[in-house]
N, CA and C of each residue as an Amber inpcrd file, in Angstrom:
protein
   471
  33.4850000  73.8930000  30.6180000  34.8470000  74.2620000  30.3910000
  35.3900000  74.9040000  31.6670000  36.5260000  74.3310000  32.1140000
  37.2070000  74.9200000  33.2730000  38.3330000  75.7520000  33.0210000
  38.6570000  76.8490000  33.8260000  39.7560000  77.3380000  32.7740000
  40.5030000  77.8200000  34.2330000  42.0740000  77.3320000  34.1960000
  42.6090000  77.9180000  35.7000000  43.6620000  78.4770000  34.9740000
  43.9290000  79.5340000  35.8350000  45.0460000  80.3630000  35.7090000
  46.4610000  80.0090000  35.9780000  47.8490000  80.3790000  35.7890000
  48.8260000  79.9620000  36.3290000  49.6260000  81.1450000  35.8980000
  50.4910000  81.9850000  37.0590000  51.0970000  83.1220000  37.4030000
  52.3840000  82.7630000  37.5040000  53.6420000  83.2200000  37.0160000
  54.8100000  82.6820000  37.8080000  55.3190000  83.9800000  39.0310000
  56.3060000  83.3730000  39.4680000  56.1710000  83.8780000  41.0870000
  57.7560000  84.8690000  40.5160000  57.8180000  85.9410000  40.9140000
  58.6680000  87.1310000  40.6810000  60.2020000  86.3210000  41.1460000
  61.2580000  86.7630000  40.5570000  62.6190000  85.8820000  40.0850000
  63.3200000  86.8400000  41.6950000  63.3870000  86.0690000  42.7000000
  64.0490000  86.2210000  43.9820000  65.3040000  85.9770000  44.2580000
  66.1120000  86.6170000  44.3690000  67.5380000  85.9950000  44.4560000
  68.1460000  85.2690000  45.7840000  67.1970000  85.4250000  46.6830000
  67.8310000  84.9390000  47.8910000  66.0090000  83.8960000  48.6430000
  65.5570000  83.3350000  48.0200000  64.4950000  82.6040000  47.9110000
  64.6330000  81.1040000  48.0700000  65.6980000  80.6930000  48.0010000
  66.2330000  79.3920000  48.3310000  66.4730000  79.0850000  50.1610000
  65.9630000  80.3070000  50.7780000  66.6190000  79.8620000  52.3670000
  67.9240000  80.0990000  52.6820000  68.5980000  80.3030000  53.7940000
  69.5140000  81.1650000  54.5670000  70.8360000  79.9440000  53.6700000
  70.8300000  79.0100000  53.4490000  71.7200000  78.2350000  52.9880000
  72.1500000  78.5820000  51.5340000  71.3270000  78.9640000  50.6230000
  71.6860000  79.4260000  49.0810000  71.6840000  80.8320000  49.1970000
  71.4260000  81.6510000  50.6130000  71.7160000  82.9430000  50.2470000
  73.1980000  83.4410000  50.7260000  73.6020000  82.4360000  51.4800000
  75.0200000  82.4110000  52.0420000  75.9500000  81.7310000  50.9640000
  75.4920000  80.9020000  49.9870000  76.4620000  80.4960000  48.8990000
  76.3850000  81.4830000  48.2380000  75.2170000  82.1680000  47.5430000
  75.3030000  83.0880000  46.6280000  75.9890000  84.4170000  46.8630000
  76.3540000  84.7720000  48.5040000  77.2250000  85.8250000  48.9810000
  78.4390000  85.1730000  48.9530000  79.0140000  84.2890000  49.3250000
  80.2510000  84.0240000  48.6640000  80.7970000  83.5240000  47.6320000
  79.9550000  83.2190000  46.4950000  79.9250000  83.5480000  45.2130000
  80.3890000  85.2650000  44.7100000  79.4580000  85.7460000  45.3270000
  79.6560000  87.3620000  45.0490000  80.9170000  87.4030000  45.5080000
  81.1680000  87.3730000  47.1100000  82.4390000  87.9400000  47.5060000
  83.9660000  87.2950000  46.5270000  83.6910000  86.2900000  45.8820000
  84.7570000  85.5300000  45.4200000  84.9940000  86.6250000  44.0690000
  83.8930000  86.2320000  43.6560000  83.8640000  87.5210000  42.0820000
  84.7040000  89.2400000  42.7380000  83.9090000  89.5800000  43.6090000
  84.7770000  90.7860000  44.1170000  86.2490000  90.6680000  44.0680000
  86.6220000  89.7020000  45.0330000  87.8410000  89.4080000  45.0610000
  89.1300000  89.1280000  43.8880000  88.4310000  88.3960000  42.9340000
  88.5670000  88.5220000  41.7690000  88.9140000  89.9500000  41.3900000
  87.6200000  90.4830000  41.0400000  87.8810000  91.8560000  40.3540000
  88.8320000  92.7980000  40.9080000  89.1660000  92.5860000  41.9950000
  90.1420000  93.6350000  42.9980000  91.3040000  93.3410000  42.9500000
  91.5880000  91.8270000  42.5680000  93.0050000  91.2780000  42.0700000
  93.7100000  91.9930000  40.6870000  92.6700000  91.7130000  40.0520000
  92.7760000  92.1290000  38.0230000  93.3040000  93.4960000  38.7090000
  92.5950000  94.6020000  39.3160000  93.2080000  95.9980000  39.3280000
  94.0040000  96.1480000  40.1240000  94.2620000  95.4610000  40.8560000
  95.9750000  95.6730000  41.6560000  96.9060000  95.4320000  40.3590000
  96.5960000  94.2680000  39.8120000  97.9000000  94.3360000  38.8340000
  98.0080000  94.8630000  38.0300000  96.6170000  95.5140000  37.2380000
  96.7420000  96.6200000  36.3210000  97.4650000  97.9450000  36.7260000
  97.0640000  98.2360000  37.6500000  97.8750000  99.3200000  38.6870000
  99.2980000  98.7980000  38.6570000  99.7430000  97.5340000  38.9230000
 101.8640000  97.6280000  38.7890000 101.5180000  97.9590000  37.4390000
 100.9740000  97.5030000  36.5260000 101.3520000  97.9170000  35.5160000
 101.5700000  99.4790000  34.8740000 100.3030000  99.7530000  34.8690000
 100.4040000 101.2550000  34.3320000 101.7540000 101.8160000  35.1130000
 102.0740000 101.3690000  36.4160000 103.1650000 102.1900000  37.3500000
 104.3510000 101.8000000  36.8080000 104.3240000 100.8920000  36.0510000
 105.8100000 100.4750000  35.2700000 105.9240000 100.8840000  33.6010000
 105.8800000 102.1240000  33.3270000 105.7540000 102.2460000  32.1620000
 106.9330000 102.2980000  31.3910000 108.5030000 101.9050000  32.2180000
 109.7270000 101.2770000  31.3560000 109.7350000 100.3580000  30.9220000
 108.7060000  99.4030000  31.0410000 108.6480000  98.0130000  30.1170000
 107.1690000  97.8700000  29.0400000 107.4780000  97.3010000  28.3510000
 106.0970000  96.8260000  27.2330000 105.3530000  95.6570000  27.9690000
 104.3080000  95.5280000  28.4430000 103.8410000  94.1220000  28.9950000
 102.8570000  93.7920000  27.9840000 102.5230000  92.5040000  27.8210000
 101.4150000  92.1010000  27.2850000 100.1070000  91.1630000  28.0090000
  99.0700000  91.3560000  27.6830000  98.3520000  91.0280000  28.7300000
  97.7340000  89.9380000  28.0410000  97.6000000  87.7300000  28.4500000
  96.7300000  87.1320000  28.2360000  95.8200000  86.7580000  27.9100000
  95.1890000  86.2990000  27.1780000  93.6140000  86.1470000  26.9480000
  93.4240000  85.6760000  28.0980000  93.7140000  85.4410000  29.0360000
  93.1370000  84.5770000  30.1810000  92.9330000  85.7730000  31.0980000
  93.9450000  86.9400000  31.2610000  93.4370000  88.1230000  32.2520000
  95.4650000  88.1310000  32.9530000  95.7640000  87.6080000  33.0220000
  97.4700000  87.7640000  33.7000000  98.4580000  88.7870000  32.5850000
  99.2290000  89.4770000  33.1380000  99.9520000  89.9330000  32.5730000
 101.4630000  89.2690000  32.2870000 101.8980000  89.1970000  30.8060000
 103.3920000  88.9420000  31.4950000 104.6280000  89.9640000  30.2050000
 105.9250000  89.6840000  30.2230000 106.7080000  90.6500000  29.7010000
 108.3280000  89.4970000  29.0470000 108.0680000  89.1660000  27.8410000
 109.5830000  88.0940000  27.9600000 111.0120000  88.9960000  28.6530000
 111.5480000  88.3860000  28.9970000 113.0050000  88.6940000  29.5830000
 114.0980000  88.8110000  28.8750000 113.7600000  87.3360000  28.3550000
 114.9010000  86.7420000  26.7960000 114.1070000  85.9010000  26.1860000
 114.0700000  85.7870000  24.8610000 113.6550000  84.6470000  24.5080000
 114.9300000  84.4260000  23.3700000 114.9790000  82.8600000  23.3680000
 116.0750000  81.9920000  22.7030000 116.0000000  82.2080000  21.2850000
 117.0510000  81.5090000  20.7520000 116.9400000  81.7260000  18.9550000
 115.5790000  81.0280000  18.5420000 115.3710000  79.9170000  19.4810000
 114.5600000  78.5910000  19.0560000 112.9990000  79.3450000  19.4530000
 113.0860000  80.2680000  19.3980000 111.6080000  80.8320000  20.4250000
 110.8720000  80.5150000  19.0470000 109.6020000  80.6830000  19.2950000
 108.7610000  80.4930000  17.9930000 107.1700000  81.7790000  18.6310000
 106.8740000  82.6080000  17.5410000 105.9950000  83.5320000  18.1530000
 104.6000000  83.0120000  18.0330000 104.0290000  82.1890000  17.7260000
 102.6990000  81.1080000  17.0870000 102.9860000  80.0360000  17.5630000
 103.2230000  79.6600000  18.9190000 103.5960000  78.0780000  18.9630000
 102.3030000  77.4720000  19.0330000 102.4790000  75.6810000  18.6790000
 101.1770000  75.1680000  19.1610000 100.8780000  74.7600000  20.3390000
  99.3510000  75.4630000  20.8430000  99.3100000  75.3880000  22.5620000
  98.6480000  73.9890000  22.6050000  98.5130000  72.9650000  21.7740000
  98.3290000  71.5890000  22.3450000  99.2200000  71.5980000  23.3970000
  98.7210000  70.5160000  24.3370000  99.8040000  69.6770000  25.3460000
 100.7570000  68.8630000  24.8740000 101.9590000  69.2680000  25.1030000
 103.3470000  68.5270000  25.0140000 102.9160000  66.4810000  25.6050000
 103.7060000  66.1620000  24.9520000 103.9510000  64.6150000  25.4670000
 104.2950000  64.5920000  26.9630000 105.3450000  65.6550000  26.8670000
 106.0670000  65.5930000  29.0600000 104.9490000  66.4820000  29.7910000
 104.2000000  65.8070000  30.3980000 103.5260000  66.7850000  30.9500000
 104.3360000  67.3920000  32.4440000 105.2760000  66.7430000  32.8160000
 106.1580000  67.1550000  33.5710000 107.7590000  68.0040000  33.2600000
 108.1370000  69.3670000  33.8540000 109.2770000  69.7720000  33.1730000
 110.0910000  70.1990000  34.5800000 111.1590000  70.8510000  34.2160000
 111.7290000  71.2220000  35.6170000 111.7000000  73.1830000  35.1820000
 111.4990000  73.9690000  36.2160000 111.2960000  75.0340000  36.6780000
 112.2520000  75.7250000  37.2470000 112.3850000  77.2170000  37.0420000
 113.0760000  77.8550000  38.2790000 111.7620000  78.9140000  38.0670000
 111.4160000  79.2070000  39.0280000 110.5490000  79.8350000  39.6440000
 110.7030000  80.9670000  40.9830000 110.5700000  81.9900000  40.6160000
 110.7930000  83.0150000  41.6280000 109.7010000  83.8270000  41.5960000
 109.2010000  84.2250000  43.0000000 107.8300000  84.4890000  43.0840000
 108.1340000  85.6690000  44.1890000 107.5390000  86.8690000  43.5230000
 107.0660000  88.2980000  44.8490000 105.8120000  88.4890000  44.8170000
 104.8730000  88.8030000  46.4490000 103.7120000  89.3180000  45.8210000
 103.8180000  90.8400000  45.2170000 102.9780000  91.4080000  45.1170000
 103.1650000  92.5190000  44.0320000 103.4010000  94.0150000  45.0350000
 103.5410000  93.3110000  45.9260000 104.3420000  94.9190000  46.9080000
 105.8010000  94.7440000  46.8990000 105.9060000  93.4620000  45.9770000
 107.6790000  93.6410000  46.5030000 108.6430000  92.4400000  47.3770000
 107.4000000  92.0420000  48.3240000 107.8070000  91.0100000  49.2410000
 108.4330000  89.5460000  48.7000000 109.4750000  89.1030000  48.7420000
 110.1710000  87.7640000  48.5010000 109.2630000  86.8630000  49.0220000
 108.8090000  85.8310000  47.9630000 108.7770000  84.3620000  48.5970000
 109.0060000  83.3500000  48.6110000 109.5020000  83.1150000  47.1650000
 110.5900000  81.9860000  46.9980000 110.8220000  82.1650000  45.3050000
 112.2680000  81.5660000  45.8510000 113.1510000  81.1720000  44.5970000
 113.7530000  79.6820000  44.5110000 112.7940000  78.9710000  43.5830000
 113.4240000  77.3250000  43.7190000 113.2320000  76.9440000  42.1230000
 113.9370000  75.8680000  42.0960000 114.0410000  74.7800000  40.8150000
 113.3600000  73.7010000  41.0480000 112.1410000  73.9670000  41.0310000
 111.4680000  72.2650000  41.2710000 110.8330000  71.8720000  39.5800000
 110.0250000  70.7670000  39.8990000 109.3270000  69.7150000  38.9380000
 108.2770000  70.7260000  38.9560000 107.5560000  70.8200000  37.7840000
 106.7480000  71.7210000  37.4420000 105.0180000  70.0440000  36.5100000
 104.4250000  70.1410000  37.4710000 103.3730000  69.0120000  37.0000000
 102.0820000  69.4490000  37.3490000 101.8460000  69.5940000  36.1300000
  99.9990000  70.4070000  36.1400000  98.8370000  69.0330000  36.7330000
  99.2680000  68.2160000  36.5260000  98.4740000  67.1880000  37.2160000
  98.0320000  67.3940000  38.9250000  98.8440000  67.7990000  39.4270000
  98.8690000  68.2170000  41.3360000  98.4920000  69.4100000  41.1010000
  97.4950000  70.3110000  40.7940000  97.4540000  71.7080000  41.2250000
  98.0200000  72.4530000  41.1870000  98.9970000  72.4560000  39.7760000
  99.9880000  73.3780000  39.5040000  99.0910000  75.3140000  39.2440000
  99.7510000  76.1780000  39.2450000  98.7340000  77.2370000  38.7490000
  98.5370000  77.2770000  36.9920000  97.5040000  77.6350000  36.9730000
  96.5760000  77.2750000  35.4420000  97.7190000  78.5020000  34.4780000
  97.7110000  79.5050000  35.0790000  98.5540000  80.4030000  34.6160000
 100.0140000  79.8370000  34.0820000 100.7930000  79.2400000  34.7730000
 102.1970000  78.5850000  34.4210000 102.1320000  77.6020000  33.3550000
 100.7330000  77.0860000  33.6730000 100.3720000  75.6960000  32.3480000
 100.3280000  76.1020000  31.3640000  99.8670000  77.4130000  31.2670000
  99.5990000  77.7960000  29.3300000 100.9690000  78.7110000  29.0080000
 101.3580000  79.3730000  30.0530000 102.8920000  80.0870000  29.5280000
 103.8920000  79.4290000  29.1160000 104.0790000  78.1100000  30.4650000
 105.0440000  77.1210000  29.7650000 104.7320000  76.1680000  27.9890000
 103.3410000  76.1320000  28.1070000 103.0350000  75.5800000  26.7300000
 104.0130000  76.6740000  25.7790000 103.9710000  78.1330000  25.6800000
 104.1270000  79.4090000  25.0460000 106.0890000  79.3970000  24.5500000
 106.4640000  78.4840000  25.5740000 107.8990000  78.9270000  26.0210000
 108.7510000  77.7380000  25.2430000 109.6950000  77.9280000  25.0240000
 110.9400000  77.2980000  24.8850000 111.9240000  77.5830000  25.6860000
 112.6410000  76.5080000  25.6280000 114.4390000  76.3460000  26.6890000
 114.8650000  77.2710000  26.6210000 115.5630000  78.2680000  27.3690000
 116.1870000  79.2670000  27.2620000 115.2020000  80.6650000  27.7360000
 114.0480000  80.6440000  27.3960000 113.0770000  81.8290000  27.3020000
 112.8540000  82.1830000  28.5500000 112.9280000  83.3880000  29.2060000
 112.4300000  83.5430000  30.4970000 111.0910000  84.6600000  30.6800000
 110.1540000  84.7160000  31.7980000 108.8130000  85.5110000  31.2950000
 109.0130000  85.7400000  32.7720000 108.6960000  86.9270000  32.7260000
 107.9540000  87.9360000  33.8610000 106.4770000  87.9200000  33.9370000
 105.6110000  87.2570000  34.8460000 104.2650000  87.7070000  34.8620000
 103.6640000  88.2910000  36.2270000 102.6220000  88.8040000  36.2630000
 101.5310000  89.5320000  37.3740000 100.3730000  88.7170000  37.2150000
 100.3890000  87.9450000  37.8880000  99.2570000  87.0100000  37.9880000
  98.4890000  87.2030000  39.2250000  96.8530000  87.3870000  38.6650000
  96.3320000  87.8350000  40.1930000  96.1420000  85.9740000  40.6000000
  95.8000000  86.5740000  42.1780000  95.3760000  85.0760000  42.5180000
  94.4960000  84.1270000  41.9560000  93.2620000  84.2800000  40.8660000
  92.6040000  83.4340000  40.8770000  93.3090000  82.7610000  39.1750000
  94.4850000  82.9510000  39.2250000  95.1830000  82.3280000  37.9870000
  96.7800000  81.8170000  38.4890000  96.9270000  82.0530000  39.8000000
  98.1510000  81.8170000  40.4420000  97.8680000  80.4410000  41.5270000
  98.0260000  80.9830000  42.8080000  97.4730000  79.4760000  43.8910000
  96.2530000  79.8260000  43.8390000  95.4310000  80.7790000  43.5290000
  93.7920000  80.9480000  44.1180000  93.7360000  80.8300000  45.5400000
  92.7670000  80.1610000  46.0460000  92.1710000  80.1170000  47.1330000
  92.9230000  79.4260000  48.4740000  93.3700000  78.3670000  48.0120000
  94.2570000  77.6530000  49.1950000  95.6820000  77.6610000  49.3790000
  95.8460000  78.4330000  48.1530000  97.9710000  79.0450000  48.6900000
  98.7650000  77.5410000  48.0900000  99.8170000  77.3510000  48.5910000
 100.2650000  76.3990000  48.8870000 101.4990000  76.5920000  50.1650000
 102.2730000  75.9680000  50.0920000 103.4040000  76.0550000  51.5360000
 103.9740000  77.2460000  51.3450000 103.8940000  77.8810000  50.4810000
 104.7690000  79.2790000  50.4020000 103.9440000  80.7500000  50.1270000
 103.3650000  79.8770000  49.3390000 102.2540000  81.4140000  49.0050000
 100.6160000  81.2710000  49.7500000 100.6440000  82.4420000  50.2250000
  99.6080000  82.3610000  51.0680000  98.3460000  82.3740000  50.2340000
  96.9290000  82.4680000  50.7000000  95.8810000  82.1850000  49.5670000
  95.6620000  83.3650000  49.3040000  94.5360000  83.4270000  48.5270000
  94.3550000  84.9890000  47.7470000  95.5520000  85.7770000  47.2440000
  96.6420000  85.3990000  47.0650000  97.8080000  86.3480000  46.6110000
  98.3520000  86.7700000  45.2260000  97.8530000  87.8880000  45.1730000
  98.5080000  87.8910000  43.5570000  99.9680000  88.1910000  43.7540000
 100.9630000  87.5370000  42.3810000 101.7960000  87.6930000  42.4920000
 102.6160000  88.0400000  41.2160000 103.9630000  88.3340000  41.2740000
 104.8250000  88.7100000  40.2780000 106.0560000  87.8560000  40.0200000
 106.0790000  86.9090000  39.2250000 106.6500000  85.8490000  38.9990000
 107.3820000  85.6400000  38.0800000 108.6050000  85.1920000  37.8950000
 109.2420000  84.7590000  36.8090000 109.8950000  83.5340000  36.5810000
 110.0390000  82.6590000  35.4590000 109.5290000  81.6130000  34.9430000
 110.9370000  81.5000000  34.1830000
């Protein structure tokens, strides 16, 4: 009877070589970044305590403006038939700074922000929403022509 042993080898986090220990640090740093977004905007918030905000299941804050007769408080968040709508969109980051105010085509298909996709599901004609969206629910990582990357911002819809 032969009898061999077998040990497993202690759980290393950076054991993959200089290549998975450099993904797994910007993994981390992304999560940081993350987390430092969420409390900037918790911070406008608490600092605005003349308005009621409500905060997402997703992590964004937002506050209606108006909502229409037609508003409905339970809508269904299936996807609409138009997956395309038209927008006015005005965007500050959260110090204040202007960065744009336009009426464009609003199409989640191109990299729209994930954040606008489920509010507009939320919304009817007429309704307008204030939100604080940190970056990784706004442009995230690569911005687009106006908003720079990493930016959280304060937006209305």
């Amino acid at each position: 009877m032969i009898l061999t042993g077998c040990h497993r080898r202690p759980f290393n986090l950076f054991t993959g070589g200089a290549k998975d220990s450099t993904e797994l640090l910007d993994i981390y740093a992304l999560q940081r970044k993350s987390i430092e977004a969420e409390n900037e905007v918790i911070a406008v918030i608490k600092a605005d305590s003349t308005h009621r905000w409500a905060q997402h299941e997703f992590g964004w804050w937002y506050r209606y403006t108006h909502k229409s007769d037609e508003h409905i408080d339970y809508p269904n968040l299936a996807p609409g038939r138009d997956t395309c709508c038209l927008i006015h969109e005005t965007v500050y980051d959260l110090n204040g700074r202007f960065i744009i105010d336009a009426i464009r085509e609003f199409d989640p298909s191109v990299g729209e922000p994930f954040s606008y996709e489920l509010m507009l599901r939320e919304m009817v004609d007429e309704d307008t929403v204030i939100m604080l969206v940190p970056w990784n629910f706004a442009y995230g990582t690569n911005g687009n022509a106006f908003v720079r990357p990493y930016t959280n911002i304060r937006t209305r819809l």
